[in-house]
CSV table of C-alpha atoms in Angstrom, one decimal:
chain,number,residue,atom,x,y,z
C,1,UNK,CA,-25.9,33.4,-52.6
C,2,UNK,CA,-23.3,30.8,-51.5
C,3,UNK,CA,-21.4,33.3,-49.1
C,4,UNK,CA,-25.3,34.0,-47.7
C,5,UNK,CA,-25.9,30.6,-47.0
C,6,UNK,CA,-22.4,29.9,-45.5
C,7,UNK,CA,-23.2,33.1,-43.1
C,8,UNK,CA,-26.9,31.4,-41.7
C,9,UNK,CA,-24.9,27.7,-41.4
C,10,UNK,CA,-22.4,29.8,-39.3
C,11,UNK,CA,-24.9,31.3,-37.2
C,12,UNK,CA,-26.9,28.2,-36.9
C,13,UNK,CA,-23.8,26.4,-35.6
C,14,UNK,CA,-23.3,28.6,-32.8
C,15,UNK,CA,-26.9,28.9,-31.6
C,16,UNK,CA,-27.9,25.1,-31.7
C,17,UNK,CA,-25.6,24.2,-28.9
C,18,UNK,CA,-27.2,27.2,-26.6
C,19,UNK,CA,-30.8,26.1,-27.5
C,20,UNK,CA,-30.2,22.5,-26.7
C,21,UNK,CA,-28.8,22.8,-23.5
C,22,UNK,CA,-31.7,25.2,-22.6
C,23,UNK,CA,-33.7,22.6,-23.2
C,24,UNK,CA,-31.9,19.8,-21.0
C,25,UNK,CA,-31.6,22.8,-17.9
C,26,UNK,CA,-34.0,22.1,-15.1
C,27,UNK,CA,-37.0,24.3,-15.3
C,28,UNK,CA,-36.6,27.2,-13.0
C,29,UNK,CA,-37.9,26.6,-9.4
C,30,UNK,CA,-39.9,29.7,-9.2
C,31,UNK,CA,-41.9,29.3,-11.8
C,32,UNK,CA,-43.0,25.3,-10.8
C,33,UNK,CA,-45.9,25.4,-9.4
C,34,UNK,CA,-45.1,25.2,-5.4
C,35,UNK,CA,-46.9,21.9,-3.6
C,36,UNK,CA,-48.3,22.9,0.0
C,37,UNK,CA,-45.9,23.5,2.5
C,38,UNK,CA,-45.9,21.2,6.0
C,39,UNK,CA,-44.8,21.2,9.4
C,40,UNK,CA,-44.1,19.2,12.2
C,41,UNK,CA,-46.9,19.4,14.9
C,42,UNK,CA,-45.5,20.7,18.4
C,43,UNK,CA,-45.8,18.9,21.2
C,44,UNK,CA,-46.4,20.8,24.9
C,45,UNK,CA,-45.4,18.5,27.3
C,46,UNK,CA,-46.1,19.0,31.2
C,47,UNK,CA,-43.2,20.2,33.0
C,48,UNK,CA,-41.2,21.5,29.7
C,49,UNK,CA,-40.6,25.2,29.2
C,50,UNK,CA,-41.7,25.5,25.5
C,51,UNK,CA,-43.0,23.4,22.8
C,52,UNK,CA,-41.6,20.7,21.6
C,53,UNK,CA,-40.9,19.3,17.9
C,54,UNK,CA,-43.4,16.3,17.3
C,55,UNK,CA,-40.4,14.1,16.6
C,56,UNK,CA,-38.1,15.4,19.3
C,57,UNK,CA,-40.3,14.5,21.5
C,58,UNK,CA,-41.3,10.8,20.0
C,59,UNK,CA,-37.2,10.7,20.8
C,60,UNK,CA,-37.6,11.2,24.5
C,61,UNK,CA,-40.9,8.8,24.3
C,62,UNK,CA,-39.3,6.1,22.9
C,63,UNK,CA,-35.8,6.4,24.8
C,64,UNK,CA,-38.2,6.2,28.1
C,65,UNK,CA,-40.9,3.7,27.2
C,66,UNK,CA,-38.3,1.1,25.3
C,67,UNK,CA,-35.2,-0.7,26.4
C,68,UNK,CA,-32.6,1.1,24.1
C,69,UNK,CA,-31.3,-2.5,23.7
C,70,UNK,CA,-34.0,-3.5,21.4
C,71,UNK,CA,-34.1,-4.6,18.4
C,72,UNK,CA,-34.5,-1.3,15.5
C,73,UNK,CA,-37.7,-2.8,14.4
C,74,UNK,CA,-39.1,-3.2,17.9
C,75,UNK,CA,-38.1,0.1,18.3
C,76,UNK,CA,-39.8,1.5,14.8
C,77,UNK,CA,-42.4,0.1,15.8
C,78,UNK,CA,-42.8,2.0,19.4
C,79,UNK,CA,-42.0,4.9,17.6
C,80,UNK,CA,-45.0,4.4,15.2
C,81,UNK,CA,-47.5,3.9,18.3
C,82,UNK,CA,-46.1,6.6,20.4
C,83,UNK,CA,-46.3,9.6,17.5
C,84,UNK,CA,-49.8,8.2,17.4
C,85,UNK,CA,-50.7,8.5,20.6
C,86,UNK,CA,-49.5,11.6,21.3
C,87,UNK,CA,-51.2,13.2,18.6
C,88,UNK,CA,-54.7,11.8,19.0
C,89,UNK,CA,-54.2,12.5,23.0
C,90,UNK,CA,-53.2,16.5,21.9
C,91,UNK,CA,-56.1,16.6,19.2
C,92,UNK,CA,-52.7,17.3,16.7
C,93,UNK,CA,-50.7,19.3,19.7
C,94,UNK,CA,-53.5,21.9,20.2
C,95,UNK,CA,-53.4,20.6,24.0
C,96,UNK,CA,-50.8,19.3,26.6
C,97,UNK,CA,-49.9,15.8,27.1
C,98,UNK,CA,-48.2,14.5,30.6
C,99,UNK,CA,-44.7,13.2,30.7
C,100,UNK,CA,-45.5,10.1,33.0
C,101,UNK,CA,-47.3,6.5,32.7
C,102,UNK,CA,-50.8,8.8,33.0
C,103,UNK,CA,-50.1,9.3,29.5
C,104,UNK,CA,-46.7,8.6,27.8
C,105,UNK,CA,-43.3,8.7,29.6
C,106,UNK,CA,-40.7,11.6,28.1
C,107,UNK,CA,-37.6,12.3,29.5
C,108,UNK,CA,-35.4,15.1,28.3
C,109,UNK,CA,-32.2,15.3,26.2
C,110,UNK,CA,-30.4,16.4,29.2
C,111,UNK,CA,-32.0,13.7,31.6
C,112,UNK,CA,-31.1,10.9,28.7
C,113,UNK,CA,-27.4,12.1,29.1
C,114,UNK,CA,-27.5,11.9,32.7
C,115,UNK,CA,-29.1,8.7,32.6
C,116,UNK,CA,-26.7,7.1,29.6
C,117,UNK,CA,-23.8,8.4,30.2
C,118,UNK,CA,-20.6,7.5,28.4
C,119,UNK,CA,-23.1,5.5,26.1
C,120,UNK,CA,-25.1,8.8,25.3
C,121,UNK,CA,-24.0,9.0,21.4
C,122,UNK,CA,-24.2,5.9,20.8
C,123,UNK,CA,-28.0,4.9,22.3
C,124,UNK,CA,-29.1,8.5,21.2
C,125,UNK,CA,-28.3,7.4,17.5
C,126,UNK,CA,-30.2,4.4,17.6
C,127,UNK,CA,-33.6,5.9,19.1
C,128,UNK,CA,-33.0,9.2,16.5
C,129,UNK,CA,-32.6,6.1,13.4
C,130,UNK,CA,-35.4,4.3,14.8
C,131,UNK,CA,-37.6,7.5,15.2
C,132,UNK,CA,-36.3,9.3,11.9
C,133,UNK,CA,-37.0,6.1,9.7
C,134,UNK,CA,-40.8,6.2,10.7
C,135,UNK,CA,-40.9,10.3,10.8
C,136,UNK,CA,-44.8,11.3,10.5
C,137,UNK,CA,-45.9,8.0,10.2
C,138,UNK,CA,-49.4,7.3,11.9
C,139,UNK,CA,-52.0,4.4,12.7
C,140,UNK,CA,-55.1,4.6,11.7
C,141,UNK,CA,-58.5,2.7,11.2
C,142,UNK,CA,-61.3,3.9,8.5
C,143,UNK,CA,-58.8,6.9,8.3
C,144,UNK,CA,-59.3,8.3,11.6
C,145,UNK,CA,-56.2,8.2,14.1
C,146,UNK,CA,-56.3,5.5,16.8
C,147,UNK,CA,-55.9,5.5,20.2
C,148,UNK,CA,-52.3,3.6,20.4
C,149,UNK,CA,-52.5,2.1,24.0
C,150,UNK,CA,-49.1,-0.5,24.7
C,151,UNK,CA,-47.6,-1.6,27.5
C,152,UNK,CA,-44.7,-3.5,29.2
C,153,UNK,CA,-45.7,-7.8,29.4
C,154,UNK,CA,-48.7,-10.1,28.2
C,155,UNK,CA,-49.6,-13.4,29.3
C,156,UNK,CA,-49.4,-14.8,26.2
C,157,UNK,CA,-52.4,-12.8,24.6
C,158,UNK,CA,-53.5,-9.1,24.9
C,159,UNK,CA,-56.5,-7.7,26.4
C,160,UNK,CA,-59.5,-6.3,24.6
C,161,UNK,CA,-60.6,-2.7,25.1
C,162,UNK,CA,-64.4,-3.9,25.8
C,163,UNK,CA,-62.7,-6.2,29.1
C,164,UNK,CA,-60.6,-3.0,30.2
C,165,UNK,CA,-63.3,-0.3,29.7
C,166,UNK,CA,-66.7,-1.9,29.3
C,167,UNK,CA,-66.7,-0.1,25.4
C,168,UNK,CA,-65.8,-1.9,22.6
C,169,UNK,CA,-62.9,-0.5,20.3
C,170,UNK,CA,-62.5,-2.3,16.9
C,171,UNK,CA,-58.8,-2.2,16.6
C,172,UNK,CA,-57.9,-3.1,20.2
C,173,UNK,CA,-58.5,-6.4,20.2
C,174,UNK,CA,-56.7,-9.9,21.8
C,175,UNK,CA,-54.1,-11.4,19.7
C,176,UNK,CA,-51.7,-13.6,20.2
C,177,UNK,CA,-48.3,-12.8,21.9
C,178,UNK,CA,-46.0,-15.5,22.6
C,179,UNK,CA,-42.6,-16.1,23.5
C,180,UNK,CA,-41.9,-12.5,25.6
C,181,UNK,CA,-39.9,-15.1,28.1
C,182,UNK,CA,-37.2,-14.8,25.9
C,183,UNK,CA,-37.1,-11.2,26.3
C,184,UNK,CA,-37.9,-10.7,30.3
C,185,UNK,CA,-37.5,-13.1,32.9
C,186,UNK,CA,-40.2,-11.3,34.7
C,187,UNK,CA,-42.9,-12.8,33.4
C,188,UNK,CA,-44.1,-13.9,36.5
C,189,UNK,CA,-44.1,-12.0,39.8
C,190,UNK,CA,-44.9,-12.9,43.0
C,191,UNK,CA,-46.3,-10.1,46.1
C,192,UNK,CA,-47.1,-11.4,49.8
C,193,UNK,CA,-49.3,-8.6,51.8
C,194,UNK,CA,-50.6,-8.8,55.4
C,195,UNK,CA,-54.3,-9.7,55.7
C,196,UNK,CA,-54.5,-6.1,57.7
C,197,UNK,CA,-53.1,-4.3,54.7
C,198,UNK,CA,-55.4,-6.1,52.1
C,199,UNK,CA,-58.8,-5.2,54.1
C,200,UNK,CA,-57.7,-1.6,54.7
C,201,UNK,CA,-57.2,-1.1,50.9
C,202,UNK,CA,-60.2,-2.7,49.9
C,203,UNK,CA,-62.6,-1.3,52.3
C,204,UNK,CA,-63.2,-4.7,53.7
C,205,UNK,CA,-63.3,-6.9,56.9
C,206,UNK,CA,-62.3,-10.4,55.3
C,207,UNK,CA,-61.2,-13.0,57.4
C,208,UNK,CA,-60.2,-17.2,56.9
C,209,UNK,CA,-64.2,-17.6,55.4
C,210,UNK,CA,-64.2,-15.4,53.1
C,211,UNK,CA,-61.0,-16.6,51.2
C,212,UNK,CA,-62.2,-20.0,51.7
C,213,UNK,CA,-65.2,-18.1,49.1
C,214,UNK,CA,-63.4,-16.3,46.8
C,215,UNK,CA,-64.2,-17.1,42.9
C,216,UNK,CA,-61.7,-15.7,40.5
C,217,UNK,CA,-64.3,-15.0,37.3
C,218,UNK,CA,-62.0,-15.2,34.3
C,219,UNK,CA,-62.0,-13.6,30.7
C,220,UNK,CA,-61.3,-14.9,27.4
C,221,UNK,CA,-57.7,-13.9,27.6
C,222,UNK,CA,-57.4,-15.3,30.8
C,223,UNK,CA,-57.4,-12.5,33.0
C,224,UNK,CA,-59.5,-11.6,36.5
C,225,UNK,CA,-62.6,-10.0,35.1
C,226,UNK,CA,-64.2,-10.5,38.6
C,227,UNK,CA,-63.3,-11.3,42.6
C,228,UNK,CA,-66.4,-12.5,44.3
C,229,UNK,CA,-66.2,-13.1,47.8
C,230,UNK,CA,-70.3,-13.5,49.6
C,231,UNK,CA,-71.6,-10.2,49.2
C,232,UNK,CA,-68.0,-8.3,48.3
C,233,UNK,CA,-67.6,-8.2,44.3
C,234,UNK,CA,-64.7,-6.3,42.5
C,235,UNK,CA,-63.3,-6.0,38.8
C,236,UNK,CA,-60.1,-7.7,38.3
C,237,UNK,CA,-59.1,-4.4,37.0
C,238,UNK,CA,-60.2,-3.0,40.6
C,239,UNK,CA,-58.3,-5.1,42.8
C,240,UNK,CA,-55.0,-4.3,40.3
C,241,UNK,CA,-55.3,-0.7,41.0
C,242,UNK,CA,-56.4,-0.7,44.6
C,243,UNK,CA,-53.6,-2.9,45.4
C,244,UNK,CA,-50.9,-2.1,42.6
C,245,UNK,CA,-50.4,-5.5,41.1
C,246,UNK,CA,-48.3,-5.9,37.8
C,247,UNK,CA,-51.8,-6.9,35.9
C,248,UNK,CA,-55.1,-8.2,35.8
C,249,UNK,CA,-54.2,-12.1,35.5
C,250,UNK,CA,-53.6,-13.1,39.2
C,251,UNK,CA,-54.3,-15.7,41.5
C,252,UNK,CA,-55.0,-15.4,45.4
C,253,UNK,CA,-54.1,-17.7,48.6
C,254,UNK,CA,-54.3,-16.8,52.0
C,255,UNK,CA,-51.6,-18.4,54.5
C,256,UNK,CA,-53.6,-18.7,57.2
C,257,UNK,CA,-51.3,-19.2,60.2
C,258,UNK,CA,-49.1,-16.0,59.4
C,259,UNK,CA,-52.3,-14.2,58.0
C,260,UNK,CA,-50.3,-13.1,54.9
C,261,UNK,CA,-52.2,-13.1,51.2
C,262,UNK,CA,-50.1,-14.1,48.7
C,263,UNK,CA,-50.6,-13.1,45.0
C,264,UNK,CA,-49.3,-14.4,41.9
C,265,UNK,CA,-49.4,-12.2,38.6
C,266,UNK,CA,-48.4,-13.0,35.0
C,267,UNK,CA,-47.7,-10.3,32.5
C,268,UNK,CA,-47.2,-6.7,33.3
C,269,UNK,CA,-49.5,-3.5,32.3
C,270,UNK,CA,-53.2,-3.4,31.8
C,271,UNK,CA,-52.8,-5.3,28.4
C,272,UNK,CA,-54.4,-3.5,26.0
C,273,UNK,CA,-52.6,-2.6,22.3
C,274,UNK,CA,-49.4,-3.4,21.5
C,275,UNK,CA,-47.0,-5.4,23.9
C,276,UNK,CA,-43.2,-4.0,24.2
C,277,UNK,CA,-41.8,-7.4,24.9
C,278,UNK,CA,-44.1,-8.6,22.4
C,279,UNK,CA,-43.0,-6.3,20.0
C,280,UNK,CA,-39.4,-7.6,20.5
C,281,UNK,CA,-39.9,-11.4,20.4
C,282,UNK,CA,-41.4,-10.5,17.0
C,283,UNK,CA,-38.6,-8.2,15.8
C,284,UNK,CA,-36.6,-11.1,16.6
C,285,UNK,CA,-38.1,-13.5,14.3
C,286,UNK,CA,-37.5,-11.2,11.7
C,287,UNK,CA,-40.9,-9.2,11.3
C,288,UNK,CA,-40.6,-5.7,10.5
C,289,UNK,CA,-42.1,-2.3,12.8
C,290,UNK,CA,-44.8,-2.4,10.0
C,291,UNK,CA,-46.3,-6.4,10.5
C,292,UNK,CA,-45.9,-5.7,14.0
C,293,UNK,CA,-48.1,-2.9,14.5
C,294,UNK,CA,-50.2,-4.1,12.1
C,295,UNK,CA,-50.5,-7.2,14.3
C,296,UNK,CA,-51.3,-5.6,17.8
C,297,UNK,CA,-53.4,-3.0,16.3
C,298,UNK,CA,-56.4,-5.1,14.0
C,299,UNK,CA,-57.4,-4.0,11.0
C,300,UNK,CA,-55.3,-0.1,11.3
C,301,UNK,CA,-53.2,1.4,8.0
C,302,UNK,CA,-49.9,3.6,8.3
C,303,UNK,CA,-50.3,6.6,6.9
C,304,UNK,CA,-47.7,9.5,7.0
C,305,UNK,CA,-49.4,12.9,9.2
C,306,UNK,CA,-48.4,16.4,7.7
C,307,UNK,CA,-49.6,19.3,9.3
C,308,UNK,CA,-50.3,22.4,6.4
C,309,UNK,CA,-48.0,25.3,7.6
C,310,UNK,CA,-50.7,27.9,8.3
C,311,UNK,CA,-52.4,25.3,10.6
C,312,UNK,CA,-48.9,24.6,12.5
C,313,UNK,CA,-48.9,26.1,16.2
C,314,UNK,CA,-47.3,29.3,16.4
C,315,UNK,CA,-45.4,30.2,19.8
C,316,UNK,CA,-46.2,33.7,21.1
């Protein structure tokens, strides 16, 4: 009986150790239950031969739309809007976008290294750190993407969609934006245009009289929401596009001796969404790409965009 037992303790012994490190491996990888798999969206830009990657593109988009000398949350944060944009302007990449300011610039790897040079590797890795630290993340309000409009230079406060377009958007409203003079001295620019150039591109006859009339009807924020002249009446938005001023918050005098109009603006872009050189004067006060999207785009969530792999574009 005693040899017996001392046979099972011997047997025990040598099959505890296999059953207890059985229990501490992993469990096996096929047999866990698999989570859906994702994919980046693809991107087709104008002018490029195939897709691209959703974040190889949000690369070229923010090495083109942001001073590579910004700070890494300013950047983030361009990074964040730009993904967003693109994907709400494709419907998810199921159409093209364009690689200029009609939508989004994008310039190329090989047009980044032309355009860095010697400083290629070095700029390259800050745009990839800034875009890979905010890989699929999205803006969005009562969890449907946003439009992400930005652009260069306030005057101190943004524009509201309703002023720009006539419609009302929830999340694209003014907010403050101070201090961008500590990022560009171009805050202010200044643009002189013969009297004969003025009336040809706005269709008009205007003469000594008529500047002598002009009302400048100003917005909220400060910008030309109406020129008003006698019977002649623009949008400030108008006269900025007909005669390709830096943005809507201008004033007008007319020299008349020399018959030269001279126009001041303030700020650069159409002002609506996030400022860049906002974004910056408020990376450097320490607020992260997070508070400052948050800040230019009212009442919008982050939320990270995955694409299921049977819905991801498939290239003939």
């Amino acid at each position: 009986m005693d040899k017996r037992l001392a046979a099972v303790f011997i047997i025990l012994l040598f099959f505890i150790p296999i059953l207890l490190n059985a229990k501490d491996k992993p469990p096996d990888r096929a047999s866990a239950t698999p989570g859906p798999a994702v994919c980046q969206a693809e991107i087709t830009v104008e002018g490029e031969d195939k897709p691209l990657q959703l974040e190889e593109y949000i690369i070229g988009v923010v090495a083109s739309e942001m001073p590579v000398s910004y700070s890494p949350e300013a950047l983030k944060a361009q990074a964040i809007a730009a993904r967003t944009y693109a994907l709400k302007e494709t419907a998810e990449g199921t159409k093209p976008i364009g690689r200029d300011v009609s939508a989004q610039v994008y310039s190329s790897e090989k047009q980044r290294k032309e355009r860095w040079g010697k400083a290629f590797k070095e700029n390259e890795k800050k745009i990839r750190d800034a875009v890979e630290a905010t890989a699929g993340k999205v803006l969005v309000h009562e969890d449907e993407m946003i439009t992400a409009m930005f652009f260069s230079t306030s005057n101190g406060q943004t524009e509201t969609a309703e002023n720009f377009t006539g419609s009302p958007i929830p999340y694209l409203q003014s907010v403050e934006s101070p201090d961008e003079q500590t990022v560009s001295e171009e805050i202010e620019r200044k643009k002189d245009m013969p009297l004969s150039e003025w009336n040809a591109k706005l269709g008009v006859s205007w003469k000594e009289a008529d500047f002598r009339a002009l009302q400048l009807v100003r917005n909220e924020t400060g910008r030309v929401q109406k020129v008003i002249s006698g019977t002649a009446e623009f949008t400030g938005r108008d006269i900025r596009e007909r005669l390709g001023l830096a943005s809507t918050d201008f004033n007008i005098g007319f020299d008349v001796t020399n018959k030269v109009v001279h126009i001041t603006t303030k700020g650069y872009g159409h002002g609506v969404g996030m400022s860049q050189n906002g974004a910056e004067a408020y990376a450097k006060k320490g607020w992260t790409a997070e508070q400052i999207v948050g800040h230019y785009y009212t009442g919008t969530q982050i939320k990270k965009f995955e694409k299921p792999e049977s819905e991801c574009l498939k290239t003939p």
